[in-house]
CSV table of N, CA and C in Angstrom, one decimal:
chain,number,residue,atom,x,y,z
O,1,UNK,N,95.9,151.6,61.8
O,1,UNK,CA,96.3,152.4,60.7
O,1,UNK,C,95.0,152.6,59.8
O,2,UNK,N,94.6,153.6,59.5
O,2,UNK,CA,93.8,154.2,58.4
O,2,UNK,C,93.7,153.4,57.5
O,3,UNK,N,92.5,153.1,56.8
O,3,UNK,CA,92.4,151.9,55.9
O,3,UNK,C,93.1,153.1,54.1
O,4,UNK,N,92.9,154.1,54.1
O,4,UNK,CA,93.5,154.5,53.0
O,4,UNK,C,95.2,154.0,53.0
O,5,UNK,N,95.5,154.4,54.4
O,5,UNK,CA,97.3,154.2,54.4
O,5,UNK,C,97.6,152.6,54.2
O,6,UNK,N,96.1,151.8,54.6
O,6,UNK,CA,97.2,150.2,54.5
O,6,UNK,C,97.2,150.3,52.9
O,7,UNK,N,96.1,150.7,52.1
O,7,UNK,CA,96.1,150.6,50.6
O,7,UNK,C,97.1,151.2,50.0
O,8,UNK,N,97.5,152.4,50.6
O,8,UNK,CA,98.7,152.9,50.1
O,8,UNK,C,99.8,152.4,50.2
O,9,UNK,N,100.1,151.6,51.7
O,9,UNK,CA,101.2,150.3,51.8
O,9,UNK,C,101.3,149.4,51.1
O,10,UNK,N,99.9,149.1,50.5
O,10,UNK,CA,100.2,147.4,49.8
O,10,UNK,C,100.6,148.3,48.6
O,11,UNK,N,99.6,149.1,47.7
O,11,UNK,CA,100.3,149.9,46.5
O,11,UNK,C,102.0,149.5,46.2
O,12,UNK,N,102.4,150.1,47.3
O,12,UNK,CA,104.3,150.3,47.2
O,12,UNK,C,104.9,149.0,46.6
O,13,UNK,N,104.6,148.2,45.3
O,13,UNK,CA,105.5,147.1,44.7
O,13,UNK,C,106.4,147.1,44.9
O,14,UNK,N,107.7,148.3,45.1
O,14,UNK,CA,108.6,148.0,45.0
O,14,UNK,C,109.3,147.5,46.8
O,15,UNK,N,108.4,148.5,47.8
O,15,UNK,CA,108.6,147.7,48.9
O,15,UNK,C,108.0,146.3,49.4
O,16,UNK,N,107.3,146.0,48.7
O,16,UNK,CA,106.8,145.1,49.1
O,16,UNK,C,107.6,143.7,48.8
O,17,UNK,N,108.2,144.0,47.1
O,17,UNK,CA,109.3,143.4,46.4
O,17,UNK,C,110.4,143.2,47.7
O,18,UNK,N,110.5,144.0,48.3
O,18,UNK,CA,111.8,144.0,49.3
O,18,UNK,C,111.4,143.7,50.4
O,19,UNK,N,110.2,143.1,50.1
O,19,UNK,CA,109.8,142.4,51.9
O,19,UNK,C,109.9,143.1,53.0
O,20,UNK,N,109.4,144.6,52.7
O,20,UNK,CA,109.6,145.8,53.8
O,20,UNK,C,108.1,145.6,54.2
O,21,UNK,N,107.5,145.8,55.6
O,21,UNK,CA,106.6,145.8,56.5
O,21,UNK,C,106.2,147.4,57.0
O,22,UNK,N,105.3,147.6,56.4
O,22,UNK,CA,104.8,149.1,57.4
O,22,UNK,C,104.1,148.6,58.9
O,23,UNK,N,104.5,148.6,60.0
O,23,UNK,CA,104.6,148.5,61.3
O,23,UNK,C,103.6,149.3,61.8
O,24,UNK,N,103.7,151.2,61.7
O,24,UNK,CA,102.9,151.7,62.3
O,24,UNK,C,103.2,153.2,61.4
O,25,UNK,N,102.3,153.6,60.8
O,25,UNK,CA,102.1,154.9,60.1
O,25,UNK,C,100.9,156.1,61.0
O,26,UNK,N,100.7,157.1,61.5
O,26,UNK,CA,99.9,157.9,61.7
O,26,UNK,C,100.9,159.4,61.3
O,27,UNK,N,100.1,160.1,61.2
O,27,UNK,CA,101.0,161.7,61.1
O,27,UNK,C,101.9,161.9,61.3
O,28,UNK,N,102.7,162.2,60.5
O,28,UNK,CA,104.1,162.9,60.9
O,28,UNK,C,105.0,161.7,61.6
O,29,UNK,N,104.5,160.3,61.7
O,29,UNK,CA,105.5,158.9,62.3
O,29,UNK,C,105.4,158.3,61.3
O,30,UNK,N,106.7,157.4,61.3
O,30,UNK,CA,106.2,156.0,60.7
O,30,UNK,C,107.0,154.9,61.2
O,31,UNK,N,107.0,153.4,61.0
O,31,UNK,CA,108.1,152.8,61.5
O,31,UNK,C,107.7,151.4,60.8
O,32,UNK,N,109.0,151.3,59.7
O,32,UNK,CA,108.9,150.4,59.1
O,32,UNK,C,109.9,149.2,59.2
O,33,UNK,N,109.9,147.5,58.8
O,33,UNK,CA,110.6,146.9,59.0
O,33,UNK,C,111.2,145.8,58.1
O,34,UNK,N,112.6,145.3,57.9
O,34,UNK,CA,112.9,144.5,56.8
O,34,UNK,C,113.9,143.3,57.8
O,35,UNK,N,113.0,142.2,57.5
O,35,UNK,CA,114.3,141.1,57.9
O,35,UNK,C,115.4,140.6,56.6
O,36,UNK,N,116.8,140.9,57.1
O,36,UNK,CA,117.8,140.9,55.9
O,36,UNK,C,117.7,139.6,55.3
O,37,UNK,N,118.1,139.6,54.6
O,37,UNK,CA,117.9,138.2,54.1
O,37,UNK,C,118.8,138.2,52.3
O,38,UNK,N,119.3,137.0,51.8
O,38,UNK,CA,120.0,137.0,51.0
O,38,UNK,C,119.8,138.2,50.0
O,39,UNK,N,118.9,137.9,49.3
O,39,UNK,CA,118.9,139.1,48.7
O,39,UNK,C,118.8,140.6,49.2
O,40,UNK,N,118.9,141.0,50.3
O,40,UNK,CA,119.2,142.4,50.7
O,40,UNK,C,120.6,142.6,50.9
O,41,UNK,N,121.8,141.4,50.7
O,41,UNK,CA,123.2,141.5,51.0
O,41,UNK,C,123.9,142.6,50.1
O,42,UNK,N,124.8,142.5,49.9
O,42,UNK,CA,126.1,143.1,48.8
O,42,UNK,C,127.0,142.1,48.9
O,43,UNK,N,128.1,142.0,48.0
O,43,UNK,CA,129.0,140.9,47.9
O,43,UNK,C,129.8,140.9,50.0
O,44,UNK,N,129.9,142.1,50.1
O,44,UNK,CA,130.2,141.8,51.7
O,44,UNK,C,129.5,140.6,52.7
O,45,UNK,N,128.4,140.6,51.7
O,45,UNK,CA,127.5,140.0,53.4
O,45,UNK,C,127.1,140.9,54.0
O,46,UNK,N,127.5,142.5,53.8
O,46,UNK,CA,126.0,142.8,54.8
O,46,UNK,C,125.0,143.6,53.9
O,47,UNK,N,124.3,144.3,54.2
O,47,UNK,CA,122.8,145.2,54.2
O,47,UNK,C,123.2,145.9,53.1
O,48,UNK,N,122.7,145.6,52.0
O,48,UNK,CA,122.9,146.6,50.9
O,48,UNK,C,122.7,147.9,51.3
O,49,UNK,N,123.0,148.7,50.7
O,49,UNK,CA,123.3,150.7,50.7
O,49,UNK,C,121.5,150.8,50.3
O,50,UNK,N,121.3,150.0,49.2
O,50,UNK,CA,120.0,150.3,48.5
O,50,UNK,C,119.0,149.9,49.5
O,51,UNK,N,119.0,148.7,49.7
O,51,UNK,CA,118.7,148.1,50.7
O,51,UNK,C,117.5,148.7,52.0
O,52,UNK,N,119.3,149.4,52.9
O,52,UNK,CA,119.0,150.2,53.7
O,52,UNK,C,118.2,151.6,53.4
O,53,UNK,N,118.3,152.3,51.9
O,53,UNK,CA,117.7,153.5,51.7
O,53,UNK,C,116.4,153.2,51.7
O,54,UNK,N,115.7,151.7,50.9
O,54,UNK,CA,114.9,151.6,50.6
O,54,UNK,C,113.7,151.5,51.7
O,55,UNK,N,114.2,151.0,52.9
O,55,UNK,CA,114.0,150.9,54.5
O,55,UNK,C,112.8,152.2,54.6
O,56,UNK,N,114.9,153.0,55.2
O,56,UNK,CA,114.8,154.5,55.6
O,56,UNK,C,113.2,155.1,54.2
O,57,UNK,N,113.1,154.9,52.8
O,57,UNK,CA,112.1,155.6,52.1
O,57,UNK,C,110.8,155.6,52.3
O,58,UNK,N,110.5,154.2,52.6
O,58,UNK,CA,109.1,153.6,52.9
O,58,UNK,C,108.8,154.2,54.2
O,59,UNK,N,109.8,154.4,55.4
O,59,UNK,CA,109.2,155.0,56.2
O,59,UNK,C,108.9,156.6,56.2
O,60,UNK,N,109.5,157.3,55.4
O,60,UNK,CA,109.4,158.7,55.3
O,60,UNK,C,108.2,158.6,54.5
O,61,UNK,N,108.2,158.0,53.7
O,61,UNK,CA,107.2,158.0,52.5
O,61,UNK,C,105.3,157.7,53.4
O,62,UNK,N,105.7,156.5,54.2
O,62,UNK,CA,104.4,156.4,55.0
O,62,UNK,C,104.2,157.8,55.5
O,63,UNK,N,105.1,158.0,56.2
O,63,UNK,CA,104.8,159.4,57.6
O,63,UNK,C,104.5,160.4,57.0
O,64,UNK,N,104.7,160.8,55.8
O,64,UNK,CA,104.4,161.9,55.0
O,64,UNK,C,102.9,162.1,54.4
O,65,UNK,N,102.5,160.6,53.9
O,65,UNK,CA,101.5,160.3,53.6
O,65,UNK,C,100.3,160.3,54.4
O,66,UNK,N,100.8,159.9,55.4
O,66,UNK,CA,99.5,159.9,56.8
O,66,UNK,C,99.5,161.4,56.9
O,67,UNK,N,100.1,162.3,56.6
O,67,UNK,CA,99.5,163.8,57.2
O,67,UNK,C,98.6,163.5,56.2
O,68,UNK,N,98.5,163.6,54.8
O,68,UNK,CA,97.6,164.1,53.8
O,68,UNK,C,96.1,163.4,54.0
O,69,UNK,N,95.4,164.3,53.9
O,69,UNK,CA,93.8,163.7,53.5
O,69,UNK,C,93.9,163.0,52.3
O,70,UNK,N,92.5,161.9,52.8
O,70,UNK,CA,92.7,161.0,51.0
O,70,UNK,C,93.0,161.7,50.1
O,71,UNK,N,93.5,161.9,48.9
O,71,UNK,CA,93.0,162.6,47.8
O,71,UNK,C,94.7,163.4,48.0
O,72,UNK,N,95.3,163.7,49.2
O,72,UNK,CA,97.0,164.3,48.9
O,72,UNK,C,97.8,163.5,48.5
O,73,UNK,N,98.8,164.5,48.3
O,73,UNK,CA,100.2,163.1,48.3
O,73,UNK,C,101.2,163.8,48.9
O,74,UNK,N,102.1,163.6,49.3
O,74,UNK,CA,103.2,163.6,49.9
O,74,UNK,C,104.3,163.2,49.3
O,75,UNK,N,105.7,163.6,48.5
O,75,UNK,CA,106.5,163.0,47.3
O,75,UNK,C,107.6,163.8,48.1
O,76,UNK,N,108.7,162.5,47.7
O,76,UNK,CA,110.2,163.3,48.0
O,76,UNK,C,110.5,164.1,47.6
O,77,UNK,N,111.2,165.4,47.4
O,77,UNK,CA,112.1,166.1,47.0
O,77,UNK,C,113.4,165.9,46.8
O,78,UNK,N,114.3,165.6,48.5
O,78,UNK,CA,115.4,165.0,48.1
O,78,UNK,C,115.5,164.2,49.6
O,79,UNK,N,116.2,163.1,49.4
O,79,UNK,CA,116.4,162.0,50.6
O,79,UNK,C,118.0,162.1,50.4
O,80,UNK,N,118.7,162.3,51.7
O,80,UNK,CA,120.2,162.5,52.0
O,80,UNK,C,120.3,161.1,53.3
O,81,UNK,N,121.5,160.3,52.9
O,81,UNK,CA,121.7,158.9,53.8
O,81,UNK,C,122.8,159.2,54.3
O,82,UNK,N,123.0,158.8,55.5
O,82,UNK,CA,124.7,158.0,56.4
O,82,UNK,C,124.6,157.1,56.7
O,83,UNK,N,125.4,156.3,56.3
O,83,UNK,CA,125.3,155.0,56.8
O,83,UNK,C,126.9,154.8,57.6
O,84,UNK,N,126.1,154.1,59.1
O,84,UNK,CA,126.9,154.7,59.9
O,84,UNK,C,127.7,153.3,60.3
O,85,UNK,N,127.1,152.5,60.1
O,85,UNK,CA,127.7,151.0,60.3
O,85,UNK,C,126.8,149.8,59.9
O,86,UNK,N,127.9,148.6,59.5
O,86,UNK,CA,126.5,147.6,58.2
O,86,UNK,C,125.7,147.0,59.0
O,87,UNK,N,124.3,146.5,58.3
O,87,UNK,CA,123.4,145.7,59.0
O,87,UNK,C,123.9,144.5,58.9
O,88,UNK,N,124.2,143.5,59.4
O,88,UNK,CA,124.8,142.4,59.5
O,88,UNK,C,123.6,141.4,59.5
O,89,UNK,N,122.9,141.1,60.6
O,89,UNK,CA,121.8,139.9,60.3
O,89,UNK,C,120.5,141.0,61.0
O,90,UNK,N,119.6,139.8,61.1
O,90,UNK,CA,118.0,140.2,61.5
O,90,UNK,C,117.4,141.4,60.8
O,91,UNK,N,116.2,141.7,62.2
O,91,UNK,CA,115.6,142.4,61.7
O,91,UNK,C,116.0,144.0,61.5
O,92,UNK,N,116.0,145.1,60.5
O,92,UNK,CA,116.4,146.0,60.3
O,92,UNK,C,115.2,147.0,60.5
O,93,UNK,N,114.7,148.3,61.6
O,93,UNK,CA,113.7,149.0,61.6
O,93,UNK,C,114.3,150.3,61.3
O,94,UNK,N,113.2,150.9,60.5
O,94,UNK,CA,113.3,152.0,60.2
O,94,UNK,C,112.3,152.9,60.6
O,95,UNK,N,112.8,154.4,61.7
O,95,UNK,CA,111.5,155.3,62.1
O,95,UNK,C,111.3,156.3,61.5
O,96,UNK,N,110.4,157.1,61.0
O,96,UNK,CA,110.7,158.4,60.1
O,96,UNK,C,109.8,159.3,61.4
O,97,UNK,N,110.5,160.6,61.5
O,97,UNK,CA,109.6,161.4,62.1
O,97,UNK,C,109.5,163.2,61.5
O,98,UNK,N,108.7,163.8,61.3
O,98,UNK,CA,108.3,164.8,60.9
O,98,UNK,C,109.5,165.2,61.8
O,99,UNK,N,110.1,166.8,61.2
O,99,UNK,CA,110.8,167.9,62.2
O,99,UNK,C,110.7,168.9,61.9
O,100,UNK,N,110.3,169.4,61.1
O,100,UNK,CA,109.7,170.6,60.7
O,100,UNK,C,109.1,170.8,59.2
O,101,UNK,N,107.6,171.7,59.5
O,101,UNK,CA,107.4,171.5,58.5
O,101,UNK,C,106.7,173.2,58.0
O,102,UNK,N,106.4,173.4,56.8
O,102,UNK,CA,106.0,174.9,56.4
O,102,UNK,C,105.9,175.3,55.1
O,103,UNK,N,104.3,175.7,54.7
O,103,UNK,CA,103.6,175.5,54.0
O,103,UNK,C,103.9,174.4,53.0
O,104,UNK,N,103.9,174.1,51.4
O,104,UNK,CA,104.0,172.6,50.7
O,104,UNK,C,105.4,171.4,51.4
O,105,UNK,N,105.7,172.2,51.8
O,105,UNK,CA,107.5,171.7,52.3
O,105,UNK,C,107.5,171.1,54.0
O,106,UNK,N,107.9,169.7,53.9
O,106,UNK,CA,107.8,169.4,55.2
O,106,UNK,C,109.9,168.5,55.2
O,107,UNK,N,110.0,168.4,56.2
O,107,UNK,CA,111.1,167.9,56.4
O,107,UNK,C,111.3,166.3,57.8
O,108,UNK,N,111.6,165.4,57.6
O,108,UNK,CA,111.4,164.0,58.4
O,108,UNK,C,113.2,163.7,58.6
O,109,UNK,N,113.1,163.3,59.7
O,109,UNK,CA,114.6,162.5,60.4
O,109,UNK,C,114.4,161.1,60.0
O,110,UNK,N,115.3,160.5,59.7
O,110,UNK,CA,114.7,158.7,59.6
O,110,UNK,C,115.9,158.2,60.5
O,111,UNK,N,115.9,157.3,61.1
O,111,UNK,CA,116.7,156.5,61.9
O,111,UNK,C,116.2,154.6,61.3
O,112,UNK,N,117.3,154.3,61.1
O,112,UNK,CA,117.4,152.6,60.6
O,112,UNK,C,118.3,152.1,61.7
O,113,UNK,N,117.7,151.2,62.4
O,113,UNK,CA,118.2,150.8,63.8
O,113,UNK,C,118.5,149.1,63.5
O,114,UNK,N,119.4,148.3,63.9
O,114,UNK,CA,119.6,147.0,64.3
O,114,UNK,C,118.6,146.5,65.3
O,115,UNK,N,118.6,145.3,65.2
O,115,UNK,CA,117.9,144.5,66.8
O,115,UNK,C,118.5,145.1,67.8
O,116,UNK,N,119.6,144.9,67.8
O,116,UNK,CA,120.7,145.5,69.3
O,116,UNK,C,119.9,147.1,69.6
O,117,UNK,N,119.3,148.2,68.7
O,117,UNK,CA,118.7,148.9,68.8
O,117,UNK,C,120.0,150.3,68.2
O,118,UNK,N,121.5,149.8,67.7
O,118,UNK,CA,122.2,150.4,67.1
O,118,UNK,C,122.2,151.0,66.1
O,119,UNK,N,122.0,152.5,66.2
O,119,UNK,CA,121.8,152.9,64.6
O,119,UNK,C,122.8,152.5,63.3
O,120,UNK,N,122.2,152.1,62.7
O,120,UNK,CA,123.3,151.5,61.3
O,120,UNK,C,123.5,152.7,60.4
O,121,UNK,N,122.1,153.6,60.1
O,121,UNK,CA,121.9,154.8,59.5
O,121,UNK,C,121.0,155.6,59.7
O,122,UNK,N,121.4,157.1,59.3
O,122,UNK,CA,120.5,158.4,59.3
O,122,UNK,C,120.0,158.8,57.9
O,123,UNK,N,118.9,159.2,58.0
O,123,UNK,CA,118.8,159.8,56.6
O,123,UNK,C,118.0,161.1,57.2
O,124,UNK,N,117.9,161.8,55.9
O,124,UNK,CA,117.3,163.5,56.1
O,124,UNK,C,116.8,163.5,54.9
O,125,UNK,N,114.9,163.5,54.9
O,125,UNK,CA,114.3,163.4,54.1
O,125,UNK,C,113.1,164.9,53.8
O,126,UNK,N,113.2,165.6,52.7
O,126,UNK,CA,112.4,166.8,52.6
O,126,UNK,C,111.0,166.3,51.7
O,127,UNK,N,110.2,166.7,52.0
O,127,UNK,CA,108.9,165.8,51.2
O,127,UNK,C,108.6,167.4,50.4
O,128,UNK,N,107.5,167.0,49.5
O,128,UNK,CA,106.6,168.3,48.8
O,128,UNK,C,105.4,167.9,49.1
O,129,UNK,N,104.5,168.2,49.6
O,129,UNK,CA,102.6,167.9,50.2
O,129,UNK,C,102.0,169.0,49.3
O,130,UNK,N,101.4,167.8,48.2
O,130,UNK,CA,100.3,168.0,47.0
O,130,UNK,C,98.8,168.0,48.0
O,131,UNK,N,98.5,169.0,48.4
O,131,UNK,CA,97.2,169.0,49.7
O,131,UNK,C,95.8,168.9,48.4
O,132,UNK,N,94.8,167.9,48.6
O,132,UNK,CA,93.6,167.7,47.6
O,132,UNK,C,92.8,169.3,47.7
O,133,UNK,N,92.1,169.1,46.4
O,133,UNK,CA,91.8,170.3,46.2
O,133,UNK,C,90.2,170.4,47.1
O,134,UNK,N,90.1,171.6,47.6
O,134,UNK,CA,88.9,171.6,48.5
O,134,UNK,C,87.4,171.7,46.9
């Protein structure tokens, strides 16, 4: 990984607060990781809702980031979730992938998978790409 993107990873306090792992970031990918753990629950016992968004964000957020040259940014617009069944234990991975993108406006699929490799949730993330000024 790009030594700008690990700085940008460690940056992220609030994932980091949530014990989320950036795994692997380059263009338009990313794939991030969270082992559940008490505090990621809901009174259920499983994977909080937040939780799981916060997953699915960091990996859109990396993938988006890695297109831009130092000096860009890459910012949500809007992030849309399903959550398709609860994370129950272990580790929870989240992949973000570009799917189309055109001029400031790019758009990423995220998939948050179980160990079993079951998707638990989808999300549909639209970014805005602040490109640095030449």
């Amino acid at each position: 990984m790009r030594d700008d993107l690990e700085a940008f990873a460690r940056a992220n306090a609030f994932a980091q607060l949530c014990g989320i792992e950036v795994v692997e970031a380059r263009p338009g990918h990313a794939v991030t990781r969270m082992t559940l753990e008490d505090r990621h629950r809901n009174p259920f016992g499983t994977a909080s809702a937040g939780a799981v968004f916060m997953l699915a964000e960091t990996a859109f957020g990396m993938a988006i980031n890695a297109e831009m040259a130092p000096g860009g940014q890459g910012v949500a617009v809007n992030l849309a979730i399903s959550y398709l069944r609860p994370g129950v234990e272990g580790v929870l991975t989240a992949t973000a992938r570009r799917s189309a993108s055109g001029g400031p406006l790019a758009s990423y699929e995220v998939e948050v998978r179980n160990e079993e490799g079951e998707v638990i949730a989808h999300a549909q993330a639209m970014g805005f790409c602040k490109r640095p000024k030449s």
